[in-house]
Coordinates of C-alpha atoms in Angstrom, one line a residue:
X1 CA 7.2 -31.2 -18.4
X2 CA 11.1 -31.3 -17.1
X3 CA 10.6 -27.2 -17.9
X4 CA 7.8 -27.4 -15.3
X5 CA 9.3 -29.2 -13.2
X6 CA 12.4 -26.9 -13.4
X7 CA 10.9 -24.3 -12.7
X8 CA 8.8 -25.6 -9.7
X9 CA 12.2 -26.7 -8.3
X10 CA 13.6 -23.2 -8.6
X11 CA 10.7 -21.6 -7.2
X12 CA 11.2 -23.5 -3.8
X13 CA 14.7 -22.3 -3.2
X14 CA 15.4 -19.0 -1.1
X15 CA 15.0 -16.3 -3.4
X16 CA 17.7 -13.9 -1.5
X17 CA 21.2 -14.3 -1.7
X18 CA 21.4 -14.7 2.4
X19 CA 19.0 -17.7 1.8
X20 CA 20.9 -19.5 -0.7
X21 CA 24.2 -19.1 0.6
X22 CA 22.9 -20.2 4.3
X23 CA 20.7 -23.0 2.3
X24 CA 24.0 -24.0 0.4
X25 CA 26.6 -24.0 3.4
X26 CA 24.0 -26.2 5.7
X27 CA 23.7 -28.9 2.7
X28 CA 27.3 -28.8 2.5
X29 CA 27.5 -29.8 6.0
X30 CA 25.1 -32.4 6.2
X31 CA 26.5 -34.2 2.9
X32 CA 29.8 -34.4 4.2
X33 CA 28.5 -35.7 7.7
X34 CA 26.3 -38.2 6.1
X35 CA 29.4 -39.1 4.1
X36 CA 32.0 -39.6 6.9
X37 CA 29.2 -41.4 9.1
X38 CA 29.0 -43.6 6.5
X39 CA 32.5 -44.1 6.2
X40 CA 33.3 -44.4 9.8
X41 CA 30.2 -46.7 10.2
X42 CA 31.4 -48.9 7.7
X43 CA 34.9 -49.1 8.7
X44 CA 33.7 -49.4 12.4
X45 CA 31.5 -52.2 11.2
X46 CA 34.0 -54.0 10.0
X47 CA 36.8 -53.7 12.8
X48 CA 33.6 -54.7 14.9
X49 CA 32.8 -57.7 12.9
X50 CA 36.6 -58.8 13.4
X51 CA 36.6 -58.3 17.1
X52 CA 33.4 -59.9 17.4
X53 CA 34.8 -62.6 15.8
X54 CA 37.7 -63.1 17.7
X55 CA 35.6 -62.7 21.1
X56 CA 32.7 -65.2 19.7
X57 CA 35.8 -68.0 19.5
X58 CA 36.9 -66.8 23.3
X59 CA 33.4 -66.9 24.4
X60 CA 32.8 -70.6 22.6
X61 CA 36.3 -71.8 23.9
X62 CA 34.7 -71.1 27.7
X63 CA 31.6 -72.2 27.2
X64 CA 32.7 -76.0 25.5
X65 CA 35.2 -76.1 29.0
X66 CA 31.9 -75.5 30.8
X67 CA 29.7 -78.2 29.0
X68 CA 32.7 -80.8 29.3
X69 CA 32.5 -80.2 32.5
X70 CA 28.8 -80.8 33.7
X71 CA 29.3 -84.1 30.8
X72 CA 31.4 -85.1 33.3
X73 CA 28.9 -84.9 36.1
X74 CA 26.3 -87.2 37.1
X75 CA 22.9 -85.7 36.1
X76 CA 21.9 -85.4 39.6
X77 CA 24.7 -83.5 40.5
X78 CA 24.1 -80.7 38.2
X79 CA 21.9 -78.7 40.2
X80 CA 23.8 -78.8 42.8
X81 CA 27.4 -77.7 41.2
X82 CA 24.3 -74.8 40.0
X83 CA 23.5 -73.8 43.3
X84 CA 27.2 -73.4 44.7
X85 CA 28.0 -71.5 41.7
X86 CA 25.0 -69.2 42.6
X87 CA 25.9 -68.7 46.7
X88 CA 29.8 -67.9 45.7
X89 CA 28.4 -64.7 44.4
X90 CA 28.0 -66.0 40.8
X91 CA 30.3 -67.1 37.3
X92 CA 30.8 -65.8 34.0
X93 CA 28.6 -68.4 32.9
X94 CA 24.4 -68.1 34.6
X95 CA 23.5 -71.6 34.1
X96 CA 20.0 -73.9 34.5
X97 CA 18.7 -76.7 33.8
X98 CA 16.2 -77.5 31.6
X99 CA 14.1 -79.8 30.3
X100 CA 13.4 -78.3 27.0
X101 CA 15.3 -75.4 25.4
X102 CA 13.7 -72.4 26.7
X103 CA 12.5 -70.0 23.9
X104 CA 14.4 -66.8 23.0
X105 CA 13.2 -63.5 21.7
X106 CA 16.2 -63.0 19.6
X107 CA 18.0 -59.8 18.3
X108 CA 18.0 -59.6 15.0
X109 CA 18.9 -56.1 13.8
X110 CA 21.9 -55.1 13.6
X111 CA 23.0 -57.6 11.5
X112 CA 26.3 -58.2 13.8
X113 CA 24.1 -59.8 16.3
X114 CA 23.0 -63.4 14.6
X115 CA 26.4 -63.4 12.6
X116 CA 28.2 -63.5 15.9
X117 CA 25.8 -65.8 17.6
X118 CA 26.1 -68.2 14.2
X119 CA 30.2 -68.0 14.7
X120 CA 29.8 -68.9 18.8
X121 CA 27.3 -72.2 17.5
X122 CA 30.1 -73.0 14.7
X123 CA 32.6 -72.9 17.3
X124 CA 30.6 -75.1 19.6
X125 CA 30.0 -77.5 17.5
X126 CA 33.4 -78.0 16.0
X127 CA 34.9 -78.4 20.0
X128 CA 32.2 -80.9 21.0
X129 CA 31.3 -83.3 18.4
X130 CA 29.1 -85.6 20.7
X131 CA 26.8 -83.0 21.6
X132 CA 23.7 -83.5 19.2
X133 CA 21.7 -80.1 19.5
X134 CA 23.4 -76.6 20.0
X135 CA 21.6 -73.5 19.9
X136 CA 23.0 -69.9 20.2
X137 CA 21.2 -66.2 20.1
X138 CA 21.5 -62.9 22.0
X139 CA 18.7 -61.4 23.7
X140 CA 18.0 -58.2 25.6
X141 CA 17.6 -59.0 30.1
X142 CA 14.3 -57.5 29.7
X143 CA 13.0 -60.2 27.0
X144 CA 14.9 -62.7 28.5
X145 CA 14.0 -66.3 30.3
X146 CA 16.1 -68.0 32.0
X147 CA 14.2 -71.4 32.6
X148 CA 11.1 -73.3 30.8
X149 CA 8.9 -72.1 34.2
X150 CA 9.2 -68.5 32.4
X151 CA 11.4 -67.0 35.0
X152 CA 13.0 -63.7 34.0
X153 CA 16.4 -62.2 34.7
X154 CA 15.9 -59.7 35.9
X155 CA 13.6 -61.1 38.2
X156 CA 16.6 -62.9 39.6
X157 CA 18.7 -61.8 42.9
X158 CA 21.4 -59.4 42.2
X159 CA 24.3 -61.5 43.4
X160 CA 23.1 -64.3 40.9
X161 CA 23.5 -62.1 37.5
X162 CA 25.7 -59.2 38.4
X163 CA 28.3 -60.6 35.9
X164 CA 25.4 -61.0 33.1
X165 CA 24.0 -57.9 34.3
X166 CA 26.1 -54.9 34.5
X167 CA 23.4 -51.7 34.2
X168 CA 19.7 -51.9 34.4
X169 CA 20.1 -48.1 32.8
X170 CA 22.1 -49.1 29.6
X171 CA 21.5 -52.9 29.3
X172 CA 24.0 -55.5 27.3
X173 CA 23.0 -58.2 25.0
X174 CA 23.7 -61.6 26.7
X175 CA 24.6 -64.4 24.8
X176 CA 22.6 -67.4 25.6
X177 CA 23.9 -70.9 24.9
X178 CA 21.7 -74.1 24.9
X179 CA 23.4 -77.4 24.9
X180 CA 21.2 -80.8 25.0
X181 CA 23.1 -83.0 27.5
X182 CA 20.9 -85.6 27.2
X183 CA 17.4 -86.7 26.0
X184 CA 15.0 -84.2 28.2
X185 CA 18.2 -82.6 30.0
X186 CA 19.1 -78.9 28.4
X187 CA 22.3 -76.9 29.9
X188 CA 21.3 -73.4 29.7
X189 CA 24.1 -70.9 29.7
X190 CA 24.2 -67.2 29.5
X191 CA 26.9 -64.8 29.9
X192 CA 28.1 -61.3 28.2
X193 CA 30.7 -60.9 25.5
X194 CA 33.8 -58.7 26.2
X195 CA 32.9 -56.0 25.0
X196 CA 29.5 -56.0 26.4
X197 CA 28.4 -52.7 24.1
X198 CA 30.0 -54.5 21.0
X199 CA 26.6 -53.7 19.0
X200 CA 26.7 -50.0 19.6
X201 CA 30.2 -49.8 17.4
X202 CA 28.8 -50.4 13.7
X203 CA 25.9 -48.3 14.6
X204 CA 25.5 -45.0 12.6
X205 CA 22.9 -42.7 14.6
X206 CA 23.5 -43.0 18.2
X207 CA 22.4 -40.8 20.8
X208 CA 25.6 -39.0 21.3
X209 CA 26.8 -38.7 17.5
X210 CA 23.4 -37.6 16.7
X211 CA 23.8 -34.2 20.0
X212 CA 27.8 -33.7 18.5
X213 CA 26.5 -33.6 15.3
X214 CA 23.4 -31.8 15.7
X215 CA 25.8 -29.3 17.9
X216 CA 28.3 -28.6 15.7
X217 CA 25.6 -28.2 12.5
X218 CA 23.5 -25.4 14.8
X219 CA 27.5 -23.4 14.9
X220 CA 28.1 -23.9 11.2
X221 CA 24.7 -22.3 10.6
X222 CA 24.9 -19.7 13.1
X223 CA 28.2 -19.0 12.0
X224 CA 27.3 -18.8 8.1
X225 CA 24.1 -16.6 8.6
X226 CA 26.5 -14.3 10.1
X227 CA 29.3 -14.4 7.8
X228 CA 27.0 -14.1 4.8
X229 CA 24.7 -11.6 6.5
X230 CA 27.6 -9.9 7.1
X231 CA 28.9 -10.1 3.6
X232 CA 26.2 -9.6 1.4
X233 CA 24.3 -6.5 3.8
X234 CA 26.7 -3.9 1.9
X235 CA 25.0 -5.2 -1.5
X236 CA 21.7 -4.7 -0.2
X237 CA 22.5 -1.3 -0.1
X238 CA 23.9 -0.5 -3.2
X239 CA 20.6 -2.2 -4.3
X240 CA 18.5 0.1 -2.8
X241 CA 21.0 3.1 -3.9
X242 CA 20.7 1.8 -7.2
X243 CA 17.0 1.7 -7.1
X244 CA 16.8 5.2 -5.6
X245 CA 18.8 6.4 -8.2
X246 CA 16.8 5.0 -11.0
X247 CA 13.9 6.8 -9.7
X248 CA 15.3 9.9 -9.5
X249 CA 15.3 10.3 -5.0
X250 CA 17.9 10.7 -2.9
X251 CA 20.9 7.9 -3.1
X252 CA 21.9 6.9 0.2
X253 CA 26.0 7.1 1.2
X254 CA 27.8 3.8 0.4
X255 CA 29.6 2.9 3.5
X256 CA 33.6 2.9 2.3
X257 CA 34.0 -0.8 4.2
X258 CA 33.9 -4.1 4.0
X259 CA 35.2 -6.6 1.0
X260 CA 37.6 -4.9 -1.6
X261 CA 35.3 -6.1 -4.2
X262 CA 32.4 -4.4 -2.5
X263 CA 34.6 -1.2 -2.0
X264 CA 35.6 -1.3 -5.7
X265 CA 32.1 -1.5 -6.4
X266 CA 31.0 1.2 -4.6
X267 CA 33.0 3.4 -5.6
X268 CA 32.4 2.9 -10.0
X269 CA 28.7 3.4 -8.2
X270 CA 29.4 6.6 -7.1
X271 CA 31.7 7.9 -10.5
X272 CA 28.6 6.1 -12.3
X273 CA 26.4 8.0 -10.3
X274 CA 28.6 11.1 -10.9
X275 CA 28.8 11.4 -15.0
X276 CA 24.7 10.5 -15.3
X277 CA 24.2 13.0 -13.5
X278 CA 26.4 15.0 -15.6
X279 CA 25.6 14.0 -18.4
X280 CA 21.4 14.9 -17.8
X281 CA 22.7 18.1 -16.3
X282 CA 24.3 19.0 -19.4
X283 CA 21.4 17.3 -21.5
X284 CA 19.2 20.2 -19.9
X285 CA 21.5 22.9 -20.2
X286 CA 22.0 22.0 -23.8
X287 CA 18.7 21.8 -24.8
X288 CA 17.9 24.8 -22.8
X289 CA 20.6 27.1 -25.0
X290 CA 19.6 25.2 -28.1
X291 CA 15.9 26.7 -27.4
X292 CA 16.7 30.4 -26.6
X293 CA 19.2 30.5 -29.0
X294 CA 17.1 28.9 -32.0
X295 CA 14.5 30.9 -31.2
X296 CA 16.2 34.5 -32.3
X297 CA 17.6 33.5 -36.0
X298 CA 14.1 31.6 -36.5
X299 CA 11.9 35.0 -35.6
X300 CA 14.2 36.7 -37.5
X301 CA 13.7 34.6 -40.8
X302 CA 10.1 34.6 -40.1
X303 CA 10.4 38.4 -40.4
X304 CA 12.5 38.4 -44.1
X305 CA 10.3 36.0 -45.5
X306 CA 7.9 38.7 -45.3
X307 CA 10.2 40.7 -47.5
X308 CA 10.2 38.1 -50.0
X309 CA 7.7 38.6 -53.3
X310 CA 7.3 35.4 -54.3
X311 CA 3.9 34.2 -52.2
X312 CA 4.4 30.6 -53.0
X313 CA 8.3 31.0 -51.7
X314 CA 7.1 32.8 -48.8
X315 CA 4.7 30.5 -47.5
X316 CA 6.7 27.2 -48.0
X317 CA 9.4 29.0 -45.8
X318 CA 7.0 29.9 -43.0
X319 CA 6.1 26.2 -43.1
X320 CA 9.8 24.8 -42.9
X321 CA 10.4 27.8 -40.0
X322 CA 7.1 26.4 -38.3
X323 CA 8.2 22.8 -38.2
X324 CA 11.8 24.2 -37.3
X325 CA 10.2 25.6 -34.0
X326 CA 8.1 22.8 -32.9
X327 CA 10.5 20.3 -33.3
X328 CA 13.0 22.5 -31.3
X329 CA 9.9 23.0 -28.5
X330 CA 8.8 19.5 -28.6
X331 CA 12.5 18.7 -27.9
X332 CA 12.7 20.7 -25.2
X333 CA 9.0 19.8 -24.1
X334 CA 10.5 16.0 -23.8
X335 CA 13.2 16.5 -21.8
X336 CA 11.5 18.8 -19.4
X337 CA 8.5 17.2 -18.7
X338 CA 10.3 13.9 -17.9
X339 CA 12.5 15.5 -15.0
X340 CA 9.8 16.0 -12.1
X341 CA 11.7 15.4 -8.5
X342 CA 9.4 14.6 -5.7
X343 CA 8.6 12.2 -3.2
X344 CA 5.8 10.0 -3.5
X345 CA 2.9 10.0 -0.7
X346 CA -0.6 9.2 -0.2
X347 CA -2.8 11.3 -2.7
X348 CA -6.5 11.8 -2.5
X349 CA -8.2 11.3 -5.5
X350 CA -11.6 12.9 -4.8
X351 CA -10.0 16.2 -4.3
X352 CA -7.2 16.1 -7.3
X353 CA -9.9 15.2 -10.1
X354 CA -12.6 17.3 -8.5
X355 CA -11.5 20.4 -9.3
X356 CA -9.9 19.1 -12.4
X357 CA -13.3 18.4 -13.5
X358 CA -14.6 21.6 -12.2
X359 CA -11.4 23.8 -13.7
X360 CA -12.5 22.5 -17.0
X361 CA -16.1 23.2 -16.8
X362 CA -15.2 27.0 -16.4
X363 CA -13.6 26.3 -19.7
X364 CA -16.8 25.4 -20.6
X365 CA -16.0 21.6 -21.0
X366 CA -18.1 18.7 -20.3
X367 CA -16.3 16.8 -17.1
X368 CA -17.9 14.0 -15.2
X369 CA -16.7 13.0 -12.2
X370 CA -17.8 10.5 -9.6
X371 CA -16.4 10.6 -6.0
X372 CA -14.6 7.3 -5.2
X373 CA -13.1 8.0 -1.7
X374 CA -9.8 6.1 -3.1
X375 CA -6.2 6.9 -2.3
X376 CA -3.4 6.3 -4.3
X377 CA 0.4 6.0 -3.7
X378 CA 2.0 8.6 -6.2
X379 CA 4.0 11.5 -6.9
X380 CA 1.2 14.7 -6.5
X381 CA 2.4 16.7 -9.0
X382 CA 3.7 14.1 -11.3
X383 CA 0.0 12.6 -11.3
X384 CA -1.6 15.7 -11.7
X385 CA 0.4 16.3 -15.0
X386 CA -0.2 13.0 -16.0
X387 CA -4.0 13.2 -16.1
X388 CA -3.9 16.6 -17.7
X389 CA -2.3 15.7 -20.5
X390 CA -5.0 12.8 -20.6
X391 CA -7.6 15.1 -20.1
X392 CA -6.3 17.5 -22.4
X393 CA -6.2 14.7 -25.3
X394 CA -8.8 13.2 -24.7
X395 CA -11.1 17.3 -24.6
X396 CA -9.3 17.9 -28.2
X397 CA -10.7 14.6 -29.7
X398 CA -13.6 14.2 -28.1
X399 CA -17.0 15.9 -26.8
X400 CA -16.5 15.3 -23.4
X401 CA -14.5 13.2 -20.6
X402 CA -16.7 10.7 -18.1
X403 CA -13.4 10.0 -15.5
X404 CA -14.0 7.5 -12.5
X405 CA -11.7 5.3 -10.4
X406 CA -11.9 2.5 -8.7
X407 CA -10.7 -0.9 -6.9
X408 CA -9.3 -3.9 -8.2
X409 CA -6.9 -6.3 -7.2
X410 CA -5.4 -4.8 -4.6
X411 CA -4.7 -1.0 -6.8
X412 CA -6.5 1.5 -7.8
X413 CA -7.4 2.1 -11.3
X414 CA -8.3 5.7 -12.8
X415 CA -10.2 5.7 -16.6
X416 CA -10.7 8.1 -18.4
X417 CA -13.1 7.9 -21.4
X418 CA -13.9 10.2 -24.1
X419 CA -16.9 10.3 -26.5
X420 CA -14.7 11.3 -29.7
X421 CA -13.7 8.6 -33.1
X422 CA -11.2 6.1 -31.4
X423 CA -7.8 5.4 -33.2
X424 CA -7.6 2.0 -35.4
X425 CA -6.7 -0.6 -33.6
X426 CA -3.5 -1.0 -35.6
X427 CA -2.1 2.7 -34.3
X428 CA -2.8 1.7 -30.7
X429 CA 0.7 0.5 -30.1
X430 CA 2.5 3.6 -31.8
X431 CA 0.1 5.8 -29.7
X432 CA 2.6 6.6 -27.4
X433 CA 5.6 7.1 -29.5
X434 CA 6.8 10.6 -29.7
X435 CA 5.7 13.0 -32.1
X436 CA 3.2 10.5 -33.6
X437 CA 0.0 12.2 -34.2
X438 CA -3.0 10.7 -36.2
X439 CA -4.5 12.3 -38.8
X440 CA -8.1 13.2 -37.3
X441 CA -5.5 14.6 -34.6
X442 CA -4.0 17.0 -36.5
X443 CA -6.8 18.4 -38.0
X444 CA -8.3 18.8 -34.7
X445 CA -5.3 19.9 -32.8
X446 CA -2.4 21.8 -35.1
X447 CA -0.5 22.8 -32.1
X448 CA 0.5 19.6 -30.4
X449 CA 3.3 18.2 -30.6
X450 CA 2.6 14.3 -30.3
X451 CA 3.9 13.9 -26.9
X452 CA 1.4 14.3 -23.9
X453 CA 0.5 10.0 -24.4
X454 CA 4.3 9.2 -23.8
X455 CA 5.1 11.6 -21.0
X456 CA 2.2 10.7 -19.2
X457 CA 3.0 6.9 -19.6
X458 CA 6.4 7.8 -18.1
X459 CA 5.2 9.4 -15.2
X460 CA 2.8 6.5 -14.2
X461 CA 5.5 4.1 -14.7
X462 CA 7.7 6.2 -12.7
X463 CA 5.3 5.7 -9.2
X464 CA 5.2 1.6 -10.5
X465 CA 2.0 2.1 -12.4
X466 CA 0.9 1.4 -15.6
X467 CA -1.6 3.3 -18.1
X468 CA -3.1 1.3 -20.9
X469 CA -5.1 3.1 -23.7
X470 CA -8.0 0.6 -25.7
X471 CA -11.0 1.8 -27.7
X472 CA -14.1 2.0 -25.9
X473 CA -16.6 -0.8 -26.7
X474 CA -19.1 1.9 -26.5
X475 CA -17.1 4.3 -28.7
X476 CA -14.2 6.8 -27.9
X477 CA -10.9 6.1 -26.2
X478 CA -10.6 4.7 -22.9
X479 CA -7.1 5.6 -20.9
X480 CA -6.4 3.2 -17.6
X481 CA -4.0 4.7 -14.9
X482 CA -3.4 1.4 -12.7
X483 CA -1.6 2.8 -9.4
X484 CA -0.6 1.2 -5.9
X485 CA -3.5 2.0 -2.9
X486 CA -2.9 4.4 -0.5
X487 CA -2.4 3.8 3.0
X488 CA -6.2 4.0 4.1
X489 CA -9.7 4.9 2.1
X490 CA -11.9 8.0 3.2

């Protein structure tokens, strides 16, 4: 299961290089941003929790001066000290009257909010001993009441709260203070803290962090899809150089810029490049002289073994000379038929193994073909030989060869069956080995050499197909050429 799971996981990453790196740089940027938030927040928090608590003991210090004072006042003077305090344009303090304490929707996230409201009650309660019943919370204006008739504040005149209100656009959180006077006789106080916007400096996602943030994360990405596209485009095309090379087309120029490691790369490309293709140069031109110069000395032993007396000496050298010469052909034979240098394109099939059906009925072979209207992707000539020396195996060993083709899964396979013994099962693996040739094979065929199976395998693999060979359910051996589609059907 954790293999599974692995593996699940692995599959979801970016498969390119750009991807990951990009993928890489942008978690690297958000870690460490989630990081320092959450350091700054915390440290924030706390200076905020200090200077909240400093303020709260400002804020309860005024407020116990305040309720000393309407103590000191006749009941029925209250309202009116109230009133004058509203027509000079408002106080620090908004204060009513009540007859109950009136009921507030209190904030309680963040945290900061009810601790500093619990350090103003403490305070209150501490500096006035012979109040009974002291109540303290902070509320948003919009939530708020300011009497037990359900009066809002900011239902109020402006001149009456412009010291509790300072924006309708960004709003505050107003301390409100409830102090029982007497029995049935509530002072109701409300009034801002210092810093009005004291909440907003322990919080980690605020508007304007979250644009900086968001700002500066869309720069680091721009920047590192850039910088990495930049850096690993010359890699890409020592990719496809590579890949060119391995199938034997044309290798693009490496550009001579860009990192010194890519430079150094390119350039043991190119000598890499340079000395294979020496070395298969010289491969052919060795192999080349090895056969025209073999050939000579090995006629002209054929030709003194004649002079020889001795029959039984004469024939076992004509069989060592014989194997001689079609081990040097077959060797030659490999390394020829595996160098074919084309291009592939769309190929036809109707027309290709038409009139190789029909060529080998004027041989006076039995060919069935059935027009498909298929198209492949592959090398012309390379397929052509391919299915020949299918063809040709598969006319030695059997009585005749029933070829179609067809669609599946997206590629189009080519069988060709003949009607002759089969292999064992057991040989089906070394079939394509070189210069392995059964031994119904042999008697049937004395001049092969055992390697039309494995070149033709070659050449399919070479235009990214496959050929598999089975034994017919029905008897004979089945070959499957599995190639890409062409571009359209007929």
């Amino acid at each position: 299961m954790p293999e599974r799971r692995r593996a699940r996981a692995l599959r979801l990453l970016p498969q390119s290089l750009l991807g990951r790196l990009a993928s890489a740089l942008v978690a690297a940027v958000l870690l460490s941003q989630l990081v320092g938030n959450a350091i700054w927040a915390r440290q924030s928090r706390a200076e905020s929790d200090r200077d909240s608590g400093a303020a709260a003991l400002s804020v309860a210090h005024s407020a116990a001066t305040t309720v000393r004072f309407f103590l000191s006042l006749p009941p029925n003077y209250h309202p009116i000290v109230i009133q004058q305090f509203r027509e000079m344009g408002g106080t620090r303090f908004f204060a009513t009257i009540n007859r109950a304490p009136v009921l507030i929707n209190a904030i309680g996230d963040p945290e900061l909010a009810p601790r500093t409201a619990a350090r103003v009650r403490a305070a209150l309660t501490t500096t006035l001993p012979g109040v009974r019943r002291i109540d303290a919370a902070f509320a948003w204006p919009d939530q708020l009441h300011v009497n037990d008739q359900g009066v809002r504040m900011l239902d109020l005149p402006d001149n009456w709260v412009q010291h509790i209100v300072p924006s309708t656009s960004k709003p505050a959180p107003v301390l409100v203070i409830q102090v029982e006077l007497r029995p049935d006789h509530w002072l109701y106080l409300a009034t801002l803290m210092p810093n009005p916007y004291f909440l907003d400096s322990g919080r980690l996602l605020t508007s304007d962090r979250l644009l900086l943030q968001g700002v500066t994360l869309a720069f680091v990405l721009l920047v590192a899809l850039l910088v990495v596209r930049w850096s690993t485009y010359p890699l890409a095309v020592l990719a496809r150089a590579a890949d060119a090379f391995g199938k034997g087309e044309p290798v693009p120029a490496l550009p001579d810029s860009g990192s010194r490691e890519f430079v150094k790369t390119a350039r043991a490309f190119g000598a890499m490049q340079a000395r294979i293709q020496g070395y298969i140069e010289d491969r052919e031109r060795l192999f080349v002289a090895i056969s025209h110069d073999l050939r000579t000395p090995i006629m002209r032993l054929k030709f003194r073994t004649e002079l020889l007396d001795d029959d039984a000496t004469r024939t076992e050298f004509h069989e060592d000379l014989d194997e001689l010469d079609i081990m040097v052909k077959s060797a030659l034979q490999n390394v020829q038929d595996s160098q074919i240098h084309e291009n592939r394109t769309t190929v036809r099939l109707d027309p290709l193994l038409g009139r190789m059906a029909r060529d080998a009925a004027l041989a006076r072979h039995q060919v069935t073909y059935v027009a498909s209207g298929l198209r492949v992707q592959a090398k012309p000539l390379a397929l052509k030989r391919a299915i020949g020396n299918l063809l040709d195996n598969g006319l030695y060993y059997g009585d005749r060869v029933d070829i179609r083709a067809y669609a599946a899964e997206g590629r189009v396979r080519i069988e060709l069956r003949d009607h002759g013994p089969g292999v064992p099962a057991a040989a089906l693996d070394i079939l394509f080995d070189a210069n392995v040739r059964l031994e119904h094979g042999r008697d049937r065929n004395s001049d092969g050499h055992g390697l039309g199976l494995g070149i033709a395998r070659w050449l399919v693999r070479d235009m990214n197909g496959d050929l598999v060979i089975a034994n017919h359910e029905d008897g004979g051996l089945c070959a499957t050429i599995t190639l890409p589609a062409g571009l359209a059907t007929d």
